[in-house]
Amino acid sequence: MKVTVKLFATLKKDRFSEPSAVDLDDGSTVRDLLEILRIDEIDVGILVINARDATFDQKLSAGDSVTIIPPIGGG
Amino acid sequence: MPFGYNGKILHVNLADSSWAIEEPGEKWYRTYVGGSALTAYYLLKHLKPGVDPLSEENVLVFACSVVTGSPLSGYSRYTVAAKSPLTGAFGRTEAGGYFGPELKFAGFDAIVVRGRAPKPVYLYVNDGTVEIRDAAAIWGQDNWVTLEKIREETGEKMVRVASIGPAGERMIPYACVQNDLEHYNGRTGMGAVMGSKNLKAVAARGRQKPQMADPEKVKAIRKWHNDRIKVHPPNVGLSKVGTTGLIKGLNDTGILTTHNFRDGVFDGADKIGHEAYHKTIFDSPGTCYSCAVRCKRRVALEDEKYPLDKRFGGPEYETLAAFGSLCDIDNLPAVARANQLCNLLGLDTISTGAVVAFAFECFEHGIITEEDTGGRALNWGDGDAMLWLVEEIANRRGIGETLSEGVKKAAEIIGKGADKYAFHIKGQELPLHDGRGKTGMGMGFALAPTGADHIECPHDVAFQGEGVSKLHALGIFEPVKPLETNAEKVRFFVNGQKAWQINNCYGICNFCSVPIHAMTFQMLVESVRAITGWDTSLHDMVTVSERGTVMARVFNNREGFAPKDDRVIRRWHEPMPDGPLKGQYIDPKAFREAIDLYYELSGWDKDGKPTRGKLVELNLEWLIDESHG
């Protein structure tokens, strides 16, 4: 199945800067997607799927739109 | 019977060692709730404008909220507030840890302290009893000795203590309050206000947790929240590396505050970042009351020059950047040692780091010379010079005497154009974020009643693209563009600020709460309903949040603050010299227009004063004369 991935800020570097389709096995979770994209969980600040708040263990469906933004807030 | 809170506010007058208990009733609690709003209420009621912040007339408030101490991750924060000796404005600072919940279990929702004790004392509340105890044995001691001695003297191993170190006793205007050596009410100099009152510490011990309206519902929400924390970004990252991961994130984005707020990239970022941190000085994670995130770090190092003791909290992002990149220092043990010294002596690490960077830049330009430092060079990147300065400041020795006043006043004392390098907003040194890469956050720094304050505002970057869905519940649907300053940005900021102020008023940690972390707006509201039994709503909570903001604004207007004080620093109006955001700056005209539009959207007049209509809307009629008199 294919999902569309939108990366922001430094996550674009060495990956892609425009929304891109990524091929995944059926039943894949966000964690599987991160592994393919070589993104460490600690580099994920915001994770949104189809404009809804999401979690790492969430299962993906064909056609999903996944937004990933690195953590660059306060603390 | 109230649920979630005690219904009791303790009033203490240190001048005559008297105390009384006020029971304001549910309507009052529903209006002022806790934290930022509750403290603003007492400062506005009991303080006259123009009072010297270090005089006995200042009023000091320690405040929990109606939900503090509930067994949910992040519901542990409490506020310390008074008129700030650093800014002359509304002073307020939050901390997590265990003190806030313990104060609630001891029977009080807040303590309002007035007057000055004739000699050093500490306040001890224990299961509803109140004692003002002699502090002769701990006055002059650091925070560690203070905690140990109070434990010994009270015979309570689990007593929780909010104390000041020698810096607070010396009334250094950026002295902090700390609880249990690891948690800090860092900002706006509340430690100095305690020192001015001869109040060394407040100790609390309690065994009576306030009953909750629906304990089973709270238990279910707790399970949902804690399960979610394990799989929800950025909580997963926070659990693994705390906030230390931000060094890399901000540096890669080009907004890691470097070289006294001039640059946005730091060559030594890897040496002070999370990987180096966890390979070299990390000991173990720490946490706050009932919190599953465990973002706190403890560090340890056996080293002759930079010994690190794990009893003190390790440096978090703000401190790593303050003593690290801001001073061009890539020596991680020295940075962590500076953090430990500040913790021991009771100095705010953000202001202290900014003061050191200011001193380095003044030295570079010949404004401070070796004649002023007794022959000591203050060169960029020199970790040992930084550590020397921290001790000189805490002891108010030599050049440290001048620097202990904070960059604004130090620049006035030094003269010779030092103000060109003194970066502050309303007198408070800046937290370690660069507004050139997130202009909404820049608005937050400009408008915070406490002076530059990163706990006051949304950080734009998180809400780009579909990230904006995090703010759908507040009616924000347009993706945020971090670098733009326009009407869309003001609409985002005005609404986003309300989410952050909810956390400040209800005493909930941003790292557990809305809008970014593992809580949702719906469950947040459900939790307050289940704890208090109130028929409350998001609308009600946003109103409390806005009430807190407006009260603090009225306080500052009363003190003579004006729209010209709602500004950012010179360097943010200058192009970023290098890195991914090279050339980026905040247009001063667009920024001024944005601030003016914020007033308009907020129901404030052109002078930045909340209108009569706004005050009536927020049940604040009693402030009409204060705001417009």
CSV table of C-alpha atoms in Angstrom, one decimal, chain B residues 276-620:
chain,number,residue,atom,x,y,z
B,276,ALA,CA,27.3,13.4,24.1
B,277,TYR,CA,25.2,14.0,27.2
B,278,HIS,CA,24.0,10.5,27.5
B,279,LYS,CA,27.4,9.0,26.7
B,280,THR,CA,29.4,11.1,29.1
B,281,ILE,CA,27.5,12.6,32.1
B,282,PHE,CA,24.1,11.0,32.2
B,283,ASP,CA,23.3,9.0,35.3
B,284,SER,CA,19.6,8.3,35.5
B,285,PRO,CA,16.2,9.7,34.6
B,286,GLY,CA,14.1,11.6,37.2
B,287,THR,CA,10.5,12.7,37.3
B,288,CYS,CA,7.8,14.7,39.0
B,289,TYR,CA,4.9,13.7,41.2
B,290,SER,CA,2.9,10.8,39.5
B,291,CYS,CA,4.4,11.5,36.0
B,292,ALA,CA,5.1,8.7,33.5
B,293,VAL,CA,7.1,10.9,31.1
B,294,ARG,CA,10.3,10.9,33.3
B,295,CYS,CA,11.9,13.7,31.2
B,296,LYS,CA,14.2,14.9,34.1
B,297,ARG,CA,17.9,14.0,33.9
B,298,ARG,CA,20.4,13.3,36.6
B,299,VAL,CA,24.1,13.6,35.8
B,300,ALA,CA,27.2,12.4,37.6
B,301,LEU,CA,30.9,12.7,37.0
B,302,GLU,CA,34.0,12.0,39.1
B,303,ASP,CA,36.3,14.8,37.9
B,304,GLU,CA,38.6,17.0,39.8
B,305,LYS,CA,37.7,20.1,37.9
B,306,TYR,CA,34.0,19.5,37.0
B,307,PRO,CA,32.6,17.2,39.6
B,308,LEU,CA,28.9,16.4,39.1
B,309,ASP,CA,26.7,15.1,41.9
B,310,LYS,CA,23.6,13.2,40.9
B,311,ARG,CA,21.5,14.6,43.7
B,312,PHE,CA,21.1,17.8,41.7
B,313,GLY,CA,19.1,17.8,38.5
B,314,GLY,CA,21.1,17.7,35.3
B,315,PRO,CA,21.0,20.6,32.8
B,316,GLU,CA,17.9,20.6,30.5
B,317,TYR,CA,17.7,22.3,27.1
B,318,GLU,CA,17.5,25.9,28.3
B,319,THR,CA,20.5,25.5,30.6
B,320,LEU,CA,22.6,23.6,28.0
B,321,ALA,CA,22.0,26.4,25.5
B,322,ALA,CA,22.4,29.2,28.1
B,323,PHE,CA,25.8,28.1,29.3
B,324,GLY,CA,26.7,26.3,26.1
B,325,SER,CA,25.9,27.8,22.7
B,326,LEU,CA,25.0,31.2,24.0
B,327,CYS,CA,28.5,31.5,25.4
B,328,ASP,CA,30.2,29.6,22.5
B,329,ILE,CA,31.1,26.9,25.1
B,330,ASP,CA,31.3,23.3,23.9
B,331,ASN,CA,32.7,21.9,27.2
B,332,LEU,CA,29.8,19.8,28.4
B,333,PRO,CA,31.1,19.0,31.9
B,334,ALA,CA,31.8,22.7,32.5
B,335,VAL,CA,28.2,23.5,31.3
B,336,ALA,CA,26.8,20.8,33.7
B,337,ARG,CA,29.0,22.1,36.5
B,338,ALA,CA,27.7,25.7,36.0
B,339,ASN,CA,24.2,24.2,36.2
B,340,GLN,CA,25.0,22.5,39.5
B,341,LEU,CA,26.6,25.6,41.0
B,342,CYS,CA,23.5,27.6,40.1
B,343,ASN,CA,21.3,24.9,41.8
B,344,LEU,CA,23.5,24.9,44.9
B,345,LEU,CA,23.6,28.7,45.2
B,346,GLY,CA,20.1,29.4,43.9
B,347,LEU,CA,20.5,31.3,40.6
B,348,ASP,CA,18.3,31.1,37.6
B,349,THR,CA,20.4,29.3,34.9
B,350,ILE,CA,18.7,31.1,32.0
B,351,SER,CA,19.5,34.6,33.3
B,352,THR,CA,22.9,33.6,34.6
B,353,GLY,CA,23.9,32.1,31.2
B,354,ALA,CA,22.7,35.3,29.4
B,355,VAL,CA,24.6,37.5,31.8
B,356,VAL,CA,27.8,35.5,31.2
B,357,ALA,CA,27.3,35.8,27.4
B,358,PHE,CA,26.8,39.6,27.9
B,359,ALA,CA,30.0,39.8,29.9
B,360,PHE,CA,32.0,37.9,27.2
B,361,GLU,CA,30.8,40.2,24.5
B,362,CYS,CA,31.5,43.3,26.6
B,363,PHE,CA,35.0,41.9,27.1
B,364,GLU,CA,35.5,41.3,23.4
B,365,HIS,CA,34.6,44.9,22.7
B,366,GLY,CA,36.8,46.4,25.5
B,367,ILE,CA,33.8,47.5,27.5
B,368,ILE,CA,34.8,45.2,30.4
B,369,THR,CA,38.6,44.9,30.7
B,370,GLU,CA,41.0,42.9,32.8
B,371,GLU,CA,41.2,46.0,35.1
B,372,ASP,CA,37.5,45.2,36.0
B,373,THR,CA,38.1,41.5,36.4
B,374,GLY,CA,41.3,41.5,38.5
B,375,GLY,CA,43.3,40.3,35.5
B,376,ARG,CA,41.0,37.5,34.4
B,377,ALA,CA,40.2,37.3,30.7
B,378,LEU,CA,36.6,36.6,29.7
B,379,ASN,CA,36.9,35.0,26.3
B,380,TRP,CA,34.2,33.4,24.3
B,381,GLY,CA,34.1,29.6,24.7
B,382,ASP,CA,36.1,29.6,28.0
B,383,GLY,CA,34.2,27.3,30.4
B,384,ASP,CA,36.5,28.1,33.3
B,385,ALA,CA,35.9,31.8,32.9
B,386,MET,CA,32.1,31.1,33.0
B,387,LEU,CA,32.4,29.0,36.2
B,388,TRP,CA,34.5,31.8,37.8
B,389,LEU,CA,31.8,34.4,36.8
B,390,VAL,CA,29.0,32.2,38.3
B,391,GLU,CA,30.7,32.2,41.7
B,392,GLU,CA,31.6,35.9,41.5
B,393,ILE,CA,27.9,36.7,40.7
B,394,ALA,CA,26.4,34.5,43.4
B,395,ASN,CA,28.8,36.1,46.0
B,396,ARG,CA,28.4,39.6,44.5
B,397,ARG,CA,32.2,39.9,44.3
B,398,GLY,CA,34.1,42.3,42.0
B,399,ILE,CA,32.6,42.4,38.5
B,400,GLY,CA,30.1,39.9,39.8
B,401,GLU,CA,28.5,42.6,41.9
B,402,THR,CA,27.6,44.6,38.8
B,403,LEU,CA,26.6,41.5,36.8
B,404,SER,CA,24.4,40.2,39.6
B,405,GLU,CA,22.0,43.0,38.7
B,406,GLY,CA,21.1,41.4,35.4
B,407,VAL,CA,22.0,42.6,31.9
B,408,LYS,CA,19.7,45.6,31.8
B,409,LYS,CA,20.9,47.2,35.0
B,410,ALA,CA,24.5,46.0,34.6
B,411,ALA,CA,24.7,47.8,31.2
B,412,GLU,CA,23.4,51.0,32.8
B,413,ILE,CA,26.1,50.7,35.5
B,414,ILE,CA,28.9,49.9,33.1
B,415,GLY,CA,27.9,52.5,30.5
B,416,LYS,CA,30.4,52.7,27.5
B,417,GLY,CA,27.7,51.4,25.1
B,418,ALA,CA,27.2,48.1,27.0
B,419,ASP,CA,23.5,48.3,26.4
B,420,LYS,CA,24.1,47.4,22.8
B,421,TYR,CA,24.9,43.9,24.0
B,422,ALA,CA,22.4,43.6,26.9
B,423,PHE,CA,19.5,41.5,25.5
B,424,HIS,CA,16.4,41.4,27.6
B,425,ILE,CA,12.7,42.1,27.3
B,426,LYS,CA,11.1,44.1,30.1
B,427,GLY,CA,14.3,43.6,32.0
B,428,GLN,CA,14.3,39.8,31.9
B,429,GLU,CA,17.0,37.9,30.0
B,430,LEU,CA,15.7,35.8,27.1
B,431,PRO,CA,15.1,32.0,27.2
B,432,LEU,CA,17.1,30.2,24.5
B,433,HIS,CA,14.9,30.5,21.4
B,434,ASP,CA,15.4,32.7,18.3
B,435,GLY,CA,12.3,34.5,17.2
B,436,ARG,CA,13.7,34.9,13.7
B,437,GLY,CA,12.8,31.3,13.1
B,438,LYS,CA,9.4,31.4,14.9
B,439,THR,CA,7.8,34.8,14.9
B,440,GLY,CA,4.7,33.8,16.8
B,441,MET,CA,7.0,32.7,19.7
B,442,GLY,CA,8.7,36.1,19.2
B,443,MET,CA,5.3,37.7,19.9
B,444,GLY,CA,5.0,35.6,23.0
B,445,PHE,CA,8.4,36.9,24.2
B,446,ALA,CA,7.3,40.5,23.5
B,447,LEU,CA,3.9,40.2,25.2
B,448,ALA,CA,4.6,38.0,28.2
B,449,PRO,CA,3.8,40.0,31.3
B,450,THR,CA,6.9,38.4,33.0
B,451,GLY,CA,9.3,39.6,30.3
B,452,ALA,CA,10.8,37.2,27.8
B,453,ASP,CA,9.2,33.8,28.8
B,454,HIS,CA,9.1,30.6,26.8
B,455,ILE,CA,6.3,29.1,29.0
B,456,GLU,CA,3.9,31.8,27.7
B,457,CYS,CA,3.6,31.0,24.1
B,458,PRO,CA,3.1,28.5,21.3
B,459,HIS,CA,6.2,27.6,19.2
B,460,ASP,CA,5.1,28.0,15.5
B,461,VAL,CA,7.1,25.2,14.0
B,462,ALA,CA,4.9,22.4,15.5
B,463,PHE,CA,1.8,23.8,13.7
B,464,GLN,CA,3.0,23.7,10.1
B,465,GLY,CA,1.0,21.8,7.5
B,466,GLU,CA,-1.4,19.4,9.1
B,467,GLY,CA,0.3,20.0,12.4
B,468,VAL,CA,-2.2,22.8,12.7
B,469,SER,CA,-4.8,20.0,13.6
B,470,LYS,CA,-3.4,20.2,17.1
B,471,LEU,CA,-5.2,23.6,17.4
B,472,HIS,CA,-8.4,22.7,15.6
B,473,ALA,CA,-10.2,22.6,19.0
B,474,LEU,CA,-9.4,26.3,19.4
B,475,GLY,CA,-10.7,27.1,15.9
B,476,ILE,CA,-7.3,27.5,14.1
B,477,PHE,CA,-7.4,25.8,10.7
B,478,GLU,CA,-4.7,27.5,8.6
B,479,PRO,CA,-1.3,25.9,8.7
B,480,VAL,CA,1.2,28.1,10.5
B,481,LYS,CA,4.1,29.7,8.5
B,482,PRO,CA,6.9,30.1,11.1
B,483,LEU,CA,8.8,32.9,9.3
B,484,GLU,CA,5.8,35.2,8.5
B,485,THR,CA,4.5,38.1,10.6
B,486,ASN,CA,1.0,38.9,9.5
B,487,ALA,CA,-2.7,38.9,10.6
B,488,GLU,CA,-2.8,35.1,10.2
B,489,LYS,CA,0.1,34.8,12.6
B,490,VAL,CA,-1.6,37.0,15.2
B,491,ARG,CA,-4.8,34.9,15.0
B,492,PHE,CA,-2.7,31.8,15.6
B,493,PHE,CA,-0.8,33.4,18.5
B,494,VAL,CA,-3.8,34.8,20.2
B,495,ASN,CA,-5.5,31.4,20.3
B,496,GLY,CA,-2.4,29.3,20.9
B,497,GLN,CA,-1.4,31.5,23.8
B,498,LYS,CA,-4.7,30.5,25.5
B,499,ALA,CA,-3.7,26.8,25.4
B,500,TRP,CA,-0.4,27.5,27.1
B,501,GLN,CA,-2.1,29.8,29.7
B,502,ILE,CA,-4.6,27.0,30.5
B,503,ASN,CA,-1.5,25.0,31.6
B,504,ASN,CA,-0.1,27.9,33.6
B,505,CYS,CA,-3.4,28.5,35.4
B,506,TYR,CA,-4.3,24.8,36.0
B,507,GLY,CA,-0.7,23.9,37.0
B,508,ILE,CA,-0.3,21.3,34.3
B,509,CYS,CA,3.1,20.5,32.6
B,510,ASN,CA,3.3,21.5,28.9
B,511,PHE,CA,5.1,18.2,28.4
B,512,CYS,CA,2.0,16.2,29.3
B,513,SER,CA,-0.7,18.5,28.2
B,514,VAL,CA,-2.4,20.2,25.2
B,515,PRO,CA,-1.8,21.0,22.5
B,516,ILE,CA,1.3,19.1,21.6
B,517,HIS,CA,1.8,16.4,24.1
B,518,ALA,CA,-0.1,13.2,25.1
B,519,MET,CA,-3.3,15.0,26.3
B,520,THR,CA,-6.3,16.0,24.1
B,521,PHE,CA,-8.5,19.0,24.8
B,522,GLN,CA,-11.4,16.7,25.3
B,523,MET,CA,-9.7,14.5,27.9
B,524,LEU,CA,-8.2,17.6,29.6
B,525,VAL,CA,-11.7,19.0,30.2
B,526,GLU,CA,-12.9,15.5,31.2
B,527,SER,CA,-10.1,15.3,33.8
B,528,VAL,CA,-11.0,18.6,35.4
B,529,ARG,CA,-14.7,17.6,35.5
B,530,ALA,CA,-13.8,14.3,37.1
B,531,ILE,CA,-11.5,15.8,39.7
B,532,THR,CA,-13.6,18.8,40.7
B,533,GLY,CA,-17.1,17.6,39.9
B,534,TRP,CA,-17.6,21.0,38.2
B,535,ASP,CA,-19.8,21.3,35.1
B,536,THR,CA,-16.9,22.9,33.2
B,537,SER,CA,-15.9,23.1,29.5
B,538,LEU,CA,-13.1,24.1,27.2
B,539,HIS,CA,-14.8,27.5,26.9
B,540,ASP,CA,-14.8,27.9,30.7
B,541,MET,CA,-11.1,26.9,30.8
B,542,VAL,CA,-10.1,29.2,28.0
B,543,THR,CA,-11.9,32.0,29.8
B,544,VAL,CA,-9.8,31.3,33.0
B,545,SER,CA,-6.7,31.4,30.8
B,546,GLU,CA,-7.6,34.7,29.3
B,547,ARG,CA,-8.5,36.1,32.7
B,548,GLY,CA,-5.0,35.2,33.9
B,549,THR,CA,-3.4,37.0,31.0
B,550,VAL,CA,-5.6,40.1,31.3
B,551,MET,CA,-5.0,40.4,35.1
B,552,ALA,CA,-1.2,40.3,34.6
B,553,ARG,CA,-1.6,42.9,31.9
B,554,VAL,CA,-3.5,45.2,34.2
B,555,PHE,CA,-0.9,44.7,36.9
B,556,ASN,CA,1.9,45.8,34.4
B,557,ASN,CA,-0.1,48.8,33.1
B,558,ARG,CA,-0.6,49.9,36.6
B,559,GLU,CA,3.2,49.8,37.1
B,560,GLY,CA,3.6,52.1,34.0
B,561,PHE,CA,4.5,49.5,31.3
B,562,ALA,CA,3.4,50.6,27.9
B,563,PRO,CA,3.2,49.3,24.3
B,564,LYS,CA,6.8,50.3,23.7
B,565,ASP,CA,7.8,47.6,26.2
B,566,ASP,CA,6.1,44.9,24.0
B,567,ARG,CA,9.1,44.4,21.8
B,568,VAL,CA,11.8,41.9,20.8
B,569,ILE,CA,15.6,42.4,20.7
B,570,ARG,CA,17.7,44.4,18.3
B,571,ARG,CA,19.4,41.3,16.9
B,572,TRP,CA,16.1,39.7,15.8
B,573,HIS,CA,15.6,42.6,13.5
B,574,GLU,CA,19.0,42.0,11.9
B,575,PRO,CA,19.6,39.3,9.3
B,576,MET,CA,20.7,35.9,10.6
B,577,PRO,CA,24.4,35.8,9.8
B,578,ASP,CA,24.7,32.1,8.8
B,579,GLY,CA,23.1,28.7,8.7
B,580,PRO,CA,19.8,27.4,7.2
B,581,LEU,CA,18.0,30.7,8.0
B,582,LYS,CA,20.8,33.0,6.8
B,583,GLY,CA,19.4,36.4,6.0
B,584,GLN,CA,16.2,35.9,8.0
B,585,TYR,CA,15.0,38.7,10.2
B,586,ILE,CA,11.8,40.1,11.8
B,587,ASP,CA,10.6,43.2,10.0
B,588,PRO,CA,10.2,45.8,12.8
B,589,LYS,CA,7.2,47.5,11.1
B,590,ALA,CA,5.3,44.2,10.5
B,591,PHE,CA,6.1,43.1,14.0
B,592,ARG,CA,4.7,46.4,15.6
B,593,GLU,CA,1.6,46.1,13.4
B,594,ALA,CA,1.2,42.5,14.7
B,595,ILE,CA,1.4,43.6,18.3
B,596,ASP,CA,-1.1,46.3,17.7
B,597,LEU,CA,-3.4,43.8,16.0
B,598,TYR,CA,-3.0,41.5,19.0
B,599,TYR,CA,-4.4,44.3,21.3
B,600,GLU,CA,-7.3,44.8,18.9
B,601,LEU,CA,-8.1,41.0,18.8
B,602,SER,CA,-7.8,40.8,22.6
B,603,GLY,CA,-10.2,43.6,23.3
B,604,TRP,CA,-7.4,45.9,24.5
B,605,ASP,CA,-7.1,49.6,23.5
B,606,LYS,CA,-4.3,51.2,21.5
B,607,ASP,CA,-2.3,51.7,24.8
B,608,GLY,CA,-2.5,48.0,25.4
B,609,LYS,CA,-5.1,48.4,28.2
B,610,PRO,CA,-7.9,45.8,28.4
B,611,THR,CA,-11.2,47.7,27.6
B,612,ARG,CA,-14.0,48.0,30.1
B,613,GLY,CA,-16.0,45.6,28.0
B,614,LYS,CA,-13.2,42.9,28.1
B,615,LEU,CA,-13.0,43.3,31.9
B,616,VAL,CA,-16.7,42.9,32.3
B,617,GLU,CA,-16.7,39.8,30.0
B,618,LEU,CA,-14.1,38.2,32.2
B,619,ASN,CA,-15.9,39.0,35.6
B,620,LEU,CA,-13.1,41.5,36.3
